[in-house]
Short mmCIF file of C-alpha atoms in Angstrom, two decimals:
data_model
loop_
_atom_site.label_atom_id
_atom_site.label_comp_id
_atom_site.label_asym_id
_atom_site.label_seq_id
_atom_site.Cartn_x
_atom_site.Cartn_y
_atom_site.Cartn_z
CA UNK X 28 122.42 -12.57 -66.47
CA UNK X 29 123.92 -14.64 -63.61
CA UNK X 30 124.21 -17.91 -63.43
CA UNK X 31 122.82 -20.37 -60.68
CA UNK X 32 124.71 -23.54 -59.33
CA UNK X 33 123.43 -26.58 -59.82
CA UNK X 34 122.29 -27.03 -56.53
CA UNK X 35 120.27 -23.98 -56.82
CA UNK X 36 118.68 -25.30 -59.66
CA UNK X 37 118.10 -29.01 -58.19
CA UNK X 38 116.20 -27.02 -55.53
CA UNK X 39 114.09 -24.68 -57.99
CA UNK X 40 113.08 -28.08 -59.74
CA UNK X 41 112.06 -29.72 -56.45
CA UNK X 42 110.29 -26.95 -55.67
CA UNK X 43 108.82 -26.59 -58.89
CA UNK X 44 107.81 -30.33 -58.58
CA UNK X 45 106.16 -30.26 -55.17
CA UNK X 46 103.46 -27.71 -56.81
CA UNK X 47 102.71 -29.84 -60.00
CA UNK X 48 102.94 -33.38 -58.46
CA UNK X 49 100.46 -31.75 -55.90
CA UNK X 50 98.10 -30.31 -58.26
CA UNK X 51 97.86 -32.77 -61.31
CA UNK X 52 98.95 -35.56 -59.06
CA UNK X 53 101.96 -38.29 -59.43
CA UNK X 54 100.62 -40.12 -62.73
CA UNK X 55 99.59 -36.82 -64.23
CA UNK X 56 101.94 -34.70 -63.62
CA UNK X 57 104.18 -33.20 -66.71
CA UNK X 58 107.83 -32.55 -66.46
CA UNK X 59 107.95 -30.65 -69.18
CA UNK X 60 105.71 -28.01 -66.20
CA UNK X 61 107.89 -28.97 -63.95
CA UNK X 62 111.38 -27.55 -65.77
CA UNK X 63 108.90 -24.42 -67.02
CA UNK X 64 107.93 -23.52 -63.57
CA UNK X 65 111.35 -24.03 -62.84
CA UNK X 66 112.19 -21.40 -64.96
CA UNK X 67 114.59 -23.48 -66.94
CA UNK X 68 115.02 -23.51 -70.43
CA UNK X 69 116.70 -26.96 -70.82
CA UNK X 70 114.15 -29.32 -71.22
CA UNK X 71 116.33 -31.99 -70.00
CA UNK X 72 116.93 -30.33 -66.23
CA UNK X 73 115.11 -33.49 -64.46
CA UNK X 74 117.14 -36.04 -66.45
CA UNK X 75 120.11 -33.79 -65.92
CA UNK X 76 120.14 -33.17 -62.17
CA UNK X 77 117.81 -36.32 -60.74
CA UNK X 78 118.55 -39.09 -63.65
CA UNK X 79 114.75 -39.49 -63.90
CA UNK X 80 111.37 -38.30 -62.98
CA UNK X 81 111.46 -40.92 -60.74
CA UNK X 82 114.31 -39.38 -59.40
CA UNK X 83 113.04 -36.12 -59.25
CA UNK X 84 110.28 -37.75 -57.38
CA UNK X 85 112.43 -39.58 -54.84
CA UNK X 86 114.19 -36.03 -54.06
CA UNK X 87 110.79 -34.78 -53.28
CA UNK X 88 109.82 -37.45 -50.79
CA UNK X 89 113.36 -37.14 -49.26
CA UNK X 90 112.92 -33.63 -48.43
CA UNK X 91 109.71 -34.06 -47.05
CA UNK X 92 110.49 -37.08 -45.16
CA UNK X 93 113.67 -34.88 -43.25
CA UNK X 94 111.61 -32.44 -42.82
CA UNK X 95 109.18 -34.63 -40.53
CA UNK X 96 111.93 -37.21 -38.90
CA UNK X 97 113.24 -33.51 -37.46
CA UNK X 98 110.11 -33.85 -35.67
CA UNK X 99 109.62 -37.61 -35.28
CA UNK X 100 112.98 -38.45 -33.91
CA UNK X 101 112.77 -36.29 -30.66
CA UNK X 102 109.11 -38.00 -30.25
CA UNK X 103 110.57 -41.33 -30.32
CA UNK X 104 113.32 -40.61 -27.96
CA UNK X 105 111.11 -39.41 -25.09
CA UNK X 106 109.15 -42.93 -25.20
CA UNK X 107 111.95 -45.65 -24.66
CA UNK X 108 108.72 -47.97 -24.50
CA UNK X 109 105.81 -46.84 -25.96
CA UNK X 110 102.28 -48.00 -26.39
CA UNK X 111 100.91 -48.63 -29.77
CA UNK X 112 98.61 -45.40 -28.41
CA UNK X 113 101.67 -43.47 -28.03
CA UNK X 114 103.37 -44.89 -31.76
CA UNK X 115 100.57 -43.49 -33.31
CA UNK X 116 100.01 -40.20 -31.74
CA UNK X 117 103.93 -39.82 -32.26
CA UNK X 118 103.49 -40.32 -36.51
CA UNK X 119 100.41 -38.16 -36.78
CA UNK X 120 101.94 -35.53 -34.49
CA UNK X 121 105.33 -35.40 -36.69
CA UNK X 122 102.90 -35.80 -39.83
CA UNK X 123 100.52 -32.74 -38.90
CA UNK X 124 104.12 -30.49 -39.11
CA UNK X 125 103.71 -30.40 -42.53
CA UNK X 126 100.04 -28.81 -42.11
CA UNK X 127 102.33 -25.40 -40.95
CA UNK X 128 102.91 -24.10 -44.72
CA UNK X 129 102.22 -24.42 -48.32
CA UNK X 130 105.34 -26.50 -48.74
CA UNK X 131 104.10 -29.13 -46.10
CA UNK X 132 100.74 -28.94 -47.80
CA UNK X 133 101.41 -30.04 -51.17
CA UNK X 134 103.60 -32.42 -50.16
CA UNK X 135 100.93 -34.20 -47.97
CA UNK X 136 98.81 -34.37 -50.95
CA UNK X 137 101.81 -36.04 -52.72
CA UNK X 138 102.88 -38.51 -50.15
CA UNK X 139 99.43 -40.26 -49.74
CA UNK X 140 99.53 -41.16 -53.31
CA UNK X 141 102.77 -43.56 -52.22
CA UNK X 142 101.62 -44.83 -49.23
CA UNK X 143 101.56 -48.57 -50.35
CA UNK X 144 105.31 -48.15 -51.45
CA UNK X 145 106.52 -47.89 -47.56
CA UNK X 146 107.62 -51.81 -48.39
CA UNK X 147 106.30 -52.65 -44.72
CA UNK X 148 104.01 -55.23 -46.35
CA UNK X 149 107.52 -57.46 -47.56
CA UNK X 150 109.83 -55.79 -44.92
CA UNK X 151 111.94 -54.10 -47.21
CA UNK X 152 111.78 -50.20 -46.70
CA UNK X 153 111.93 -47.85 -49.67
CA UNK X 154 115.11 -46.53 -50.29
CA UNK X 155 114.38 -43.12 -48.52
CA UNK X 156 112.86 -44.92 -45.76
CA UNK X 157 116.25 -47.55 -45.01
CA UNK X 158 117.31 -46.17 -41.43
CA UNK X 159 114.86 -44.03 -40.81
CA UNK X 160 113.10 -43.13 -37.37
CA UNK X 161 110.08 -43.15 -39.14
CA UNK X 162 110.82 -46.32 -40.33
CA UNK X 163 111.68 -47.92 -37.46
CA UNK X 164 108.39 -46.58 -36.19
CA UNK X 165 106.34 -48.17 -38.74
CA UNK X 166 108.20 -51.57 -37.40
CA UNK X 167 107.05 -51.17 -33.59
CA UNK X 168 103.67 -50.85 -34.52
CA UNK X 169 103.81 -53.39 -36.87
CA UNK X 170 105.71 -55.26 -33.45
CA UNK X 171 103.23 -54.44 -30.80
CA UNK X 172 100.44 -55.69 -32.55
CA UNK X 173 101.66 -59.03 -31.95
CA UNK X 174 100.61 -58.88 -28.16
CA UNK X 175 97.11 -59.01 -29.86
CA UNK X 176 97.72 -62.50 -31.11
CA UNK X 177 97.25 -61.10 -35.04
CA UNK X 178 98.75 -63.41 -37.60
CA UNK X 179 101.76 -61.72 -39.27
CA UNK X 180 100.03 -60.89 -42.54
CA UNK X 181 97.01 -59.33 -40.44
CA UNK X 182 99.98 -57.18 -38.97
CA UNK X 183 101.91 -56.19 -42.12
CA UNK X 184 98.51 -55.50 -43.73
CA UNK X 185 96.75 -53.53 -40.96
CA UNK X 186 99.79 -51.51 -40.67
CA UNK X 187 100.00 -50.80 -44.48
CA UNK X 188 96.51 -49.70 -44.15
CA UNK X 189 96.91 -47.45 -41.36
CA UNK X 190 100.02 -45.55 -42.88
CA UNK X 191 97.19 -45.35 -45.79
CA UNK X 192 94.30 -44.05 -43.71
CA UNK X 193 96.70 -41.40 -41.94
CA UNK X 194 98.36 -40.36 -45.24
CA UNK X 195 94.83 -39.89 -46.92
CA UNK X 196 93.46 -38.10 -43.93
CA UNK X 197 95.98 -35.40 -43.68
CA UNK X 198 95.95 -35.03 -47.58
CA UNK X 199 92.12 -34.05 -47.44
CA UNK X 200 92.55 -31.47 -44.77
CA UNK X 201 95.91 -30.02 -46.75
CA UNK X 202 93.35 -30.05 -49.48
CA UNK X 203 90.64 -27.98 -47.37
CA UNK X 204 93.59 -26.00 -46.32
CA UNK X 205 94.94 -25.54 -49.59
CA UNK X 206 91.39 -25.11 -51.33
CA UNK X 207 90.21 -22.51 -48.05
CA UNK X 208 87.66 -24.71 -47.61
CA UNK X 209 86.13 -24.68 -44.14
CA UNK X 210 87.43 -27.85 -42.26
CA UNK X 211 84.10 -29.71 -39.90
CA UNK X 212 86.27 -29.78 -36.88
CA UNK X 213 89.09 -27.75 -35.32
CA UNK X 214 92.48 -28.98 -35.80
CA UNK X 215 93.17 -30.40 -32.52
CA UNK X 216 90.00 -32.55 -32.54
CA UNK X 217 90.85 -34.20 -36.27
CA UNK X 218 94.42 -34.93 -35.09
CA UNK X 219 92.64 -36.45 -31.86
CA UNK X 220 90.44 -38.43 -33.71
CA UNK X 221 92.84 -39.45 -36.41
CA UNK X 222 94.76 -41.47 -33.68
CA UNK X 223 91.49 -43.26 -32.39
CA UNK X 224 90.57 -44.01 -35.31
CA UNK X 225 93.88 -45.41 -36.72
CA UNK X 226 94.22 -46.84 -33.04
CA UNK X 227 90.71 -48.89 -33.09
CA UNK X 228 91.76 -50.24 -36.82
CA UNK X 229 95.22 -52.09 -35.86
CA UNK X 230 93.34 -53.28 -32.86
CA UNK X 231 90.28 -54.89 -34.09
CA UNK X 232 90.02 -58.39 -33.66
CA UNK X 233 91.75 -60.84 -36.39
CA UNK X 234 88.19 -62.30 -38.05
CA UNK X 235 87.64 -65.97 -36.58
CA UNK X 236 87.03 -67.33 -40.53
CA UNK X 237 87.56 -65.74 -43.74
CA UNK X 238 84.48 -64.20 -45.12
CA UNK X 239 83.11 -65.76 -48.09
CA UNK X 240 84.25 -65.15 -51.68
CA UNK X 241 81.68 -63.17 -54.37
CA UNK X 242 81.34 -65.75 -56.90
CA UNK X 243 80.73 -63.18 -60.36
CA UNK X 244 77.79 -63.33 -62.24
CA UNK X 245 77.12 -65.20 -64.98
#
């Protein structure tokens, strides 16, 4: 039987790991399915090769993340001074590559569950996000919603929550997509909309009081 190199096996395991972290999610997910889908007999492959499941995780979101700055980065260099209109439509555009194949598709459905851990909301960029085009991305819009006169925790938070909103709307049509569900409007449309919609949330106006606390019931 011949052997495979390790980084053949790293890549069977990431593999392996995009289709259970997909389907049983990131909490849920068991390695010990991962390293069986795999095909490897060691039940110790993740710790071996990634030091962790959270390792095995991170390798994951690497991939996935070259696999969109590939298209993000060109995007970026044809608008030397974009609109917020034209930062958004750049992300979802790059984002909707991964709606091409099955790969792309599970890893949508993965990446939404980590949204909140962009570190946009303290300035600090995950690990896998340090350098990034996408991450300097996420900073511009987080910029150019200071022409709107937003308090900076409006704009860290609004553009946590879009990142969230764009994440979770791609995951549910990968999901259709995945499921063969029929989608309620063409692609083209729901990539359209996605950016209006993301769009009309980091421009709405900052609230002129805070709106009063629910006091719980006694």
């Amino acid at each position: 039987m011949a052997r495979t190199s390790g980084s053949e096996t790293r890549e069977k395991l990431i593999r392996a790991a995009e289709e259970i972290f997909a389907a049983q999610g990131v909490d849920g997910a068991q390695t010990r399915d991962i390293v069986r889908l795999a095909g490897q007999g060691n039940p110790s492959a993740v710790q071996y090769h990634f030091g962790s499941r959270a390792g095995l995780l991170d390798a994951v979101m690497a991939g996935r993340l070259a696999r969109t700055e590939a298209a993000l980065a060109p995007l970026l260099e044809a608008l030397p001074e974009p609109s917020l209109e034209e930062l958004i439509e750049a992300l979802v555009t790059a984002e909707a590559t991964q709606l091409t194949d099955l790969r792309g598709l599970r890893c949508l459905r993965i990446s939404a569950q980590l949204s909140h851990e962009s570190g946009i909301r303290t300035r600090t960029p995950h690990p896998t996000l340090a350098g990034t085009a996408y991450w300097e991305l996420i900073e511009r819009i987080e910029t150019s919603l200071s022409a709107d006169g937003l308090p900076e925790a409006i704009r860290l938070e609004r553009t946590d929550l879009a990142l969230t909103l764009i994440g979770a709307a791609l995951a549910d049509r990968a999901r259709q997509y995945l499921d063969g569900s029929r989608p309620l409007t063409t692609e083209g449309v729901f990539l359209a909309d996605l950016v209006t919609t993301t769009v009309a949330l980091l421009r709405a106006p900052a609230p002129e009081r805070p709106a009063p606390r629910h006091r719980s019931a006694r």
